[in-house]
XYZ file of C-alpha atoms in Angstrom:
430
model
C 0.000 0.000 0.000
C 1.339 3.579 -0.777
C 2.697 5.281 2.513
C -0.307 7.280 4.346
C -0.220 11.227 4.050
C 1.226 12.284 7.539
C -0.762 15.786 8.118
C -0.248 17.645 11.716
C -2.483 20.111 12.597
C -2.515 23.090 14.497
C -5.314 24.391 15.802
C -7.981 21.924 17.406
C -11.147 23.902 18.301
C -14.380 23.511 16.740
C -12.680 22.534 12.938
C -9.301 20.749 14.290
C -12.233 18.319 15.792
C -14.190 18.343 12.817
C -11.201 17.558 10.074
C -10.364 14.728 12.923
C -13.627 12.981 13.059
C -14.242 13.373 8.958
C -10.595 11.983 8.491
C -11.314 8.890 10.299
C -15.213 8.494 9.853
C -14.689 8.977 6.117
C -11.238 7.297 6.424
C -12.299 4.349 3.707
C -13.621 7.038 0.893
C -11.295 9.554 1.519
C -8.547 6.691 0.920
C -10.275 5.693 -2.431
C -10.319 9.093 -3.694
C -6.687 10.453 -2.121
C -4.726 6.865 -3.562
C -3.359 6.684 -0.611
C -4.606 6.755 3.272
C -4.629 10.244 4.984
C -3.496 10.537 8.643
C -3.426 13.160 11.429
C 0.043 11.938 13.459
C 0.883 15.209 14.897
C -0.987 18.295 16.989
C -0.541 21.353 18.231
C -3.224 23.080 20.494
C -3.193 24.920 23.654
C -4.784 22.450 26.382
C -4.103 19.028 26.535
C -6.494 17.526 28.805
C -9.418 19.816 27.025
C -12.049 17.119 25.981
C -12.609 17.396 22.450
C -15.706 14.606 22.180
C -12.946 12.492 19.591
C -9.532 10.811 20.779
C -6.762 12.219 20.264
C -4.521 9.540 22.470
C -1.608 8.423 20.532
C -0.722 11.841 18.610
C 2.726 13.978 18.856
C 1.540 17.265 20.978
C 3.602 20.065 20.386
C 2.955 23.430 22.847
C 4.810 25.429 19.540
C 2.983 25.285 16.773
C 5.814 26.142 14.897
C 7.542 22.775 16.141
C 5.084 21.505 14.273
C 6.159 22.575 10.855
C 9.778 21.182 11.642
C 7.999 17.484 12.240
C 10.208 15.021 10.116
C 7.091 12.839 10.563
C 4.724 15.000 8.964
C 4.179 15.752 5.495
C 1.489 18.870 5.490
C 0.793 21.045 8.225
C -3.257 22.231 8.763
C -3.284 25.908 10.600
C -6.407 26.165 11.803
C -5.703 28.403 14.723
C -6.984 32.306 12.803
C -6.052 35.451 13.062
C -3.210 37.220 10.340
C -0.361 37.711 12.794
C 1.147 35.510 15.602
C 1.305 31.809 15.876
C -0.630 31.539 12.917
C 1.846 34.158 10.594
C 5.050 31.887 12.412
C 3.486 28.708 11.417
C 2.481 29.349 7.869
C 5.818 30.748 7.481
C 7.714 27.869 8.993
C 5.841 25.507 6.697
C 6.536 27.065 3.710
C 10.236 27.683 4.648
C 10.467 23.989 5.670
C 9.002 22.976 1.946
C 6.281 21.115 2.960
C 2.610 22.050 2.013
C 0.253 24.210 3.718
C -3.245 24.300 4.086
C -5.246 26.880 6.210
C -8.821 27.604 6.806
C -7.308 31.511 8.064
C -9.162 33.831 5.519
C -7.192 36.487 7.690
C -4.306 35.948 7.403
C -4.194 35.123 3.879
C -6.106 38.506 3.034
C -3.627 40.485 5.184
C -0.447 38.419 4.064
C -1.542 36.455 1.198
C 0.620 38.056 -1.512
C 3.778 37.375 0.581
C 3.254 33.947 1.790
C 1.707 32.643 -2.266
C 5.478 34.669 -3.227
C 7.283 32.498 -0.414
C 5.553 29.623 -1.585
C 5.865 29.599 -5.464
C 9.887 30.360 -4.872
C 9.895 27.362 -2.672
C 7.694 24.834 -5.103
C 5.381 24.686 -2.091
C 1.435 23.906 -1.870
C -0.719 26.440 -0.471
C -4.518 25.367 -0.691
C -6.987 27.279 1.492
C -11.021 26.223 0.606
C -11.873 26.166 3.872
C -10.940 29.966 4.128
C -13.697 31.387 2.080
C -17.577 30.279 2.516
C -17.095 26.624 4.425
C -17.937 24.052 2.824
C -19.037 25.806 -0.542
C -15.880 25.099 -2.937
C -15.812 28.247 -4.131
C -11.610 28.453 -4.021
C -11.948 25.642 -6.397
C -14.748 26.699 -8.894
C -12.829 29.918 -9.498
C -9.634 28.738 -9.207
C -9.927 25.592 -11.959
C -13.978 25.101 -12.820
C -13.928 28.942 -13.945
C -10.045 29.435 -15.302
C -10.795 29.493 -18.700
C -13.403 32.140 -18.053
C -12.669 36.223 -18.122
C -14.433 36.641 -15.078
C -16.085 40.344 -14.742
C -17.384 39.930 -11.157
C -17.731 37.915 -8.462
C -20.070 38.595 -5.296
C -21.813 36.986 -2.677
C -23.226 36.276 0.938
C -19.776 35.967 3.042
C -20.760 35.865 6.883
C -23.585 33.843 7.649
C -23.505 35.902 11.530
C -24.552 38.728 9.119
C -27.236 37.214 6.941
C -28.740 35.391 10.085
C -29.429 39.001 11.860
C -30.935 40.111 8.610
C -32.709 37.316 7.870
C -34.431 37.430 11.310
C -34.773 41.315 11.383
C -37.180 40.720 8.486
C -39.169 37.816 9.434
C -39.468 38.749 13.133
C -39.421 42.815 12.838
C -36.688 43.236 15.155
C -34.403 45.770 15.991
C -30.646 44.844 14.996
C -29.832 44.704 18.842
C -32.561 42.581 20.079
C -32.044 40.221 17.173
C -28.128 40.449 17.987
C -28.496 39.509 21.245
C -30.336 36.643 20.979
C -27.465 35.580 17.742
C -24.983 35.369 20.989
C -26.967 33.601 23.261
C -27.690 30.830 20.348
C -23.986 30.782 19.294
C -24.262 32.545 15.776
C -22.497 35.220 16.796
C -18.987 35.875 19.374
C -18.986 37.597 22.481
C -17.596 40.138 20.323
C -18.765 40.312 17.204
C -17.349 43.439 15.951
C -15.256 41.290 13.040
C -18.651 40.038 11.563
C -21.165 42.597 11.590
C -18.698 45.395 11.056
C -18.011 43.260 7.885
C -14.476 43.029 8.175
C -14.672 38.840 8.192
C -16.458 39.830 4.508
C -13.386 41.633 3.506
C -11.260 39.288 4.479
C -12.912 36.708 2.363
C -13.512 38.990 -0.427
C -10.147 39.866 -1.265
C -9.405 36.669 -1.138
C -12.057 35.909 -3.809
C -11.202 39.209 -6.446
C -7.553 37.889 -6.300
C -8.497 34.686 -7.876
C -11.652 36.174 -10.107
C -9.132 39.060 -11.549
C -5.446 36.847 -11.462
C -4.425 40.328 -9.163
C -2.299 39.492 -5.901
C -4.973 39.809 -3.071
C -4.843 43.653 -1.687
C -7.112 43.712 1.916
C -6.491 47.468 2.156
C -8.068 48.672 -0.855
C -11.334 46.667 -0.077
C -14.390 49.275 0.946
C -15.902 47.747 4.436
C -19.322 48.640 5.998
C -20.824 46.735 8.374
C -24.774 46.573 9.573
C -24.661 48.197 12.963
C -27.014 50.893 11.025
C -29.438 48.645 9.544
C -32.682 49.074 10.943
C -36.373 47.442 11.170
C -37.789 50.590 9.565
C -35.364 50.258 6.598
C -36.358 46.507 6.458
C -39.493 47.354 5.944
C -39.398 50.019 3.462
C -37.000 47.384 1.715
C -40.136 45.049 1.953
C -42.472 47.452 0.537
C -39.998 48.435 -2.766
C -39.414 45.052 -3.678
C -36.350 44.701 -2.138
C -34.180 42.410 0.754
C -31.174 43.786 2.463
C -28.238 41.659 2.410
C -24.278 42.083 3.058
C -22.748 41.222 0.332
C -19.166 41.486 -1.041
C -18.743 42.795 -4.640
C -15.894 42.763 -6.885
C -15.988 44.200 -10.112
C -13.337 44.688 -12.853
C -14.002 48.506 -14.656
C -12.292 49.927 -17.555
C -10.772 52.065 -14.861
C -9.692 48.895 -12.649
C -10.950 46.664 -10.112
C -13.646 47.676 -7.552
C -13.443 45.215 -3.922
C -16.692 46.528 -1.785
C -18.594 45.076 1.365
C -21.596 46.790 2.245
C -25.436 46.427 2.986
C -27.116 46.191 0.068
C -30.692 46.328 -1.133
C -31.281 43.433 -3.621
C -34.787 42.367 -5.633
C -36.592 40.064 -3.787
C -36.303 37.872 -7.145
C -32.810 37.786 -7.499
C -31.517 33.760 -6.391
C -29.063 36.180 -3.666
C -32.571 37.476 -2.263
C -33.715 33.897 -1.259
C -30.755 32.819 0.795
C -31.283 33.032 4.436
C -30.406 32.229 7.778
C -26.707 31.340 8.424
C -26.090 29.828 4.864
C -23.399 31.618 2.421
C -23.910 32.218 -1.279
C -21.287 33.519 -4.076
C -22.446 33.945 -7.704
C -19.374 34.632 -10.300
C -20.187 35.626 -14.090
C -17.720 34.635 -16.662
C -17.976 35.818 -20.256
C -18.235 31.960 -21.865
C -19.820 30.213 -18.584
C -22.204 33.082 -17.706
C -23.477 33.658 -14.366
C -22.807 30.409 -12.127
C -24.129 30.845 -8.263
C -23.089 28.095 -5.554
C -24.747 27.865 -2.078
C -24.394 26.272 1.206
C -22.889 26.497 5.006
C -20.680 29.018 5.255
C -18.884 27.652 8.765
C -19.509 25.106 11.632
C -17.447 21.629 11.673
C -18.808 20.015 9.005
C -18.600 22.340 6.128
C -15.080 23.414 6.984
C -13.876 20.099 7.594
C -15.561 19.353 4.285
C -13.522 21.804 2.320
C -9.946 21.145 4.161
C -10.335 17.029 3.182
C -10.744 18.475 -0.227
C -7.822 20.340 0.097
C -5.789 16.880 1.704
C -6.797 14.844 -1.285
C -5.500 16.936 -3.604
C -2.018 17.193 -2.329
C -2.299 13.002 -1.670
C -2.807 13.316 -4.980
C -0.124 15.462 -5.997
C -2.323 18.083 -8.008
C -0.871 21.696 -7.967
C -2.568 24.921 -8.809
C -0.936 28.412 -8.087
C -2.089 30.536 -5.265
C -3.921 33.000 -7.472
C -4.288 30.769 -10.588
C -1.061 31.710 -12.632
C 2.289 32.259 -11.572
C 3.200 35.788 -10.249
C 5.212 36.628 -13.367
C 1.661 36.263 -14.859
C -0.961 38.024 -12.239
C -2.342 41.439 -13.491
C -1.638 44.929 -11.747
C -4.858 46.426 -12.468
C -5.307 49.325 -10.353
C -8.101 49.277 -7.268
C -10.903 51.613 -7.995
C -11.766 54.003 -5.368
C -15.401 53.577 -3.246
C -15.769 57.384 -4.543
C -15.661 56.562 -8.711
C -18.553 53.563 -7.862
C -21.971 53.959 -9.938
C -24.918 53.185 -8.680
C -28.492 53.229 -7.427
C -29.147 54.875 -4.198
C -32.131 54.150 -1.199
C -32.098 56.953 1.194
C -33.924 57.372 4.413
C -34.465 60.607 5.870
C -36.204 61.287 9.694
C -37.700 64.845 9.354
C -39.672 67.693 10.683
C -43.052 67.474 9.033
C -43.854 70.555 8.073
C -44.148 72.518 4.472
C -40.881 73.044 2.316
C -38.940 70.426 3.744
C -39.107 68.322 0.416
C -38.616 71.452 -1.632
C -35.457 71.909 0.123
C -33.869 68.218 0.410
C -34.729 67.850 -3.284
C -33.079 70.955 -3.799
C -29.802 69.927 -2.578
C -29.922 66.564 -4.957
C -30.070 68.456 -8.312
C -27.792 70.434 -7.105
C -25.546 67.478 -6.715
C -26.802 66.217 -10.100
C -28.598 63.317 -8.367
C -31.745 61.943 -10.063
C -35.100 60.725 -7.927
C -36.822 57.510 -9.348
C -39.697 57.908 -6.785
C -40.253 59.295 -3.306
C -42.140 57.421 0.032
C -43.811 59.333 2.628
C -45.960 57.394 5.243
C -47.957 59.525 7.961
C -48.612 63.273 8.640
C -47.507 64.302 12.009
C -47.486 68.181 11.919
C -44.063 69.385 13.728
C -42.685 65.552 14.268
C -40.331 63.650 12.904
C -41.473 61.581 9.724
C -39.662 58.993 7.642
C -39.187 60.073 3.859
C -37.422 57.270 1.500
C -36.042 58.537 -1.799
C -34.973 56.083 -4.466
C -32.172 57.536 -6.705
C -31.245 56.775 -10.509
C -27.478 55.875 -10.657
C -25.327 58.433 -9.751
C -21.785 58.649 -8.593
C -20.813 57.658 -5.064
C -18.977 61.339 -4.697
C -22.007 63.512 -5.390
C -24.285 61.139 -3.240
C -22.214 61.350 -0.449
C -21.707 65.671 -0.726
C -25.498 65.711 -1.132
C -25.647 63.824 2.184
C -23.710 65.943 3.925
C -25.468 69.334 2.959
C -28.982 67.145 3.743
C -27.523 65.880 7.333
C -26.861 69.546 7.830
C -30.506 70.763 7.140
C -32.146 71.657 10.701
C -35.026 69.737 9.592
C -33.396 66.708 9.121
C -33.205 65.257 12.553
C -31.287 62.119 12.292
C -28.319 61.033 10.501
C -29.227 59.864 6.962
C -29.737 55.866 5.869
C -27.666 55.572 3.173
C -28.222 51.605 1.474
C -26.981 51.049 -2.125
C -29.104 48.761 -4.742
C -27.627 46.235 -6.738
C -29.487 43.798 -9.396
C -28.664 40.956 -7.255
């Protein structure tokens, strides 16, 4: 029989334990379709005696996870411990520096340092394979990656934090506030203690920077991606959402532009018939359009156990099986340098919600301010008449350019009759 696959992993929380128990409840197909078994020999994890609900009795511990990579006894190292900097930065490193293969589920650390460690690695020969760091168990790396390479793709977008699209989903359906429905995300365990990395959308951005480097062939660039979260989301905007035809959704967009490449996270409001519209709860969705292929959407768990530990097998079988891809789809002599396009030059449609005085000439003067700015109105909402009180007004804008929206919203923020900050939510076609 050919000589098992020695993997060592670092990292055993939720997905160390879930790669463990797939590995050896799946052990007989996983063999069939590697050619060869596949075998964790080696740990590294932070408590010893934690009880992990598998066995783990008869595996090398290291306390460094960086001992790890040095392992003469193991062929690929699994990081699974998150975060860009730290252990997990040493460890990666190490691994690649030792020449043996990599594979990570950190979308972090390969947004922040991707472009140096896929460098490190193609100078060294080395494997660096990373499914599990974008959308779980959706194979998403791989569709765009090899399903999609002989595609010009012009964008890719999708549903990348299920914490996210959980709140929203149940802000609709429940008519919640985003706190309440928060709240209760924590106490169920769809959301950390502190969540500020999800619903600020920064996990997103990780994950979409990720994805535009292997849509666009461009080494992945974190910084230039635009991140909003949905702290500001509220019921009210829900339901005017409702009543246009419309969901809100995070979503991360990349586009490529005549003028470059566009990376953007941000609420958006999509048409309730759009396929993006339907998907709810905690799953993820990514649809990529491709000029021979069209538009291709896949769906499914975005985290947990299973999914993840779904996606890093698929990574293990591939190096069993000795398959290599480059980081980013071509070698670097080969990636593009297509410039990032500023959140500023974006085109779009535009809802706006206003909270003002009701009271004659307050229309006159909001409207006033958006031809000014050379902003076009597609149709106007106003629900109730309470002389002197605040009211909700909802504009809908033609597209327009990010820069003029966002000087018209300052001069209407400024208006004394405008007595909230303005709700600002783009529209895409979904």
């Amino acid at each position: 029989m050919t000589r098992p696959l020695s993997v060592g992993i670092a990292g055993l929380g939720t997905v160390g334990g879930g790669v463990l128990k797939l590995l050896r409840d799946n052990a007989e197909i996983v063999t069939a379709r590697a050619g060869r078994p596949i075998a964790v020999t080696a740990v590294s994890a932070r408590d010893r005696s934690k009880d992990r609900g598998i066995p783990v009795t008869g595996l090398r511990w290291y306390d460094d996870p960086v001992a790890l990579a040095t392992d003469p006894g193991v062929d690929v190292v699994v990081e699974l411990i998150g975060g860009s900097e730290g252990p997990a930065r040493a460890l990666a490193e190490a691994t690649i520096g030792a020449g043996k293969p990599l594979v990570t589920a950190n979308k972090a650390l390969l947004a922040v340092n991707g472009a140096e460690l896929a460098r490190s690695a193609e100078e060294r020969g080395v494997t660096l394979k990373f499914e599990a760091a974008v959308a779980g168990g959706i194979p998403v790396i791989k569709a765009l990656r090899e399903g999609l390479s002989g595609n010009r793709i012009s964008n890719v977008a999708g549903i990348l934090n299920g914490t996210c699209n959980y709140i929203l989903t149940q802000m609709r359906e429940r008519g919640r506030e985003f706190a309440d429905v928060l709240a209760d995300a924590q106490k169920l365990g769809y959301a950390e203690a502190d969540p500020s990395f999800d619903i600020d959308g920064v996990d997103a951005a990780h994950k979409l920077a990720i994805l535009a480097a292997l849509a666009f062939g461009r080494p992945v660039s974190f910084d230039d991606v635009h991140v909003e979260g949905i702290r500001r989301i509220s019921a009210l905007d829900i339901a005017f959402a409702t009543e246009l035809g419309y969901r809100i959704k995070l979503l991360g967009i990349a586009r490529q532009t005549e003028a470059g490449i566009e990376t953007r996270v941000h609420p958006c409001m999509v048409p309730q018939t759009a396929p993006i519209a339907t998907v709810d709860g905690v799953f993820n969705a990514v649809v990529a359009e491709g000029d021979f292929v069209g538009r291709v959407m896949l769906e499914g768990r975005g985290a947990g156990a299973g999914p993840t530990a779904s996606a890093v097998a698929a990574d293990l079988i591939d190096i069993a099986r000795g398959r290599f891809t480059p980081v980013w789809g071509a070698a670097a002599a080969s990636l593009s340098n297509a410039p990032s396009v500023p959140m500023s030059s974006h085109v779009g449609a535009y809802y706006l919600r206003l909270m003002v005085v009701d009271r004659p000439g307050v229309i006159a003067d909001v409207t006033a301010i958006l031809r000014d700015m050379g902003v076009s109105l597609e149709s106007m909402l106003q629900r109730g008449r309470s002389p002197g009180e605040a009211v909700p007004v909802v504009l809908v804008t033609h597209e327009t350019r990010e820069s003029a929206m966002r000087d018209a919203l300052d001069r209407i923020g400024a208006l004394p009759t405008v007595m909230e900050e303005p709700a600002l939510i783009r529209i895409e076609a979904g």
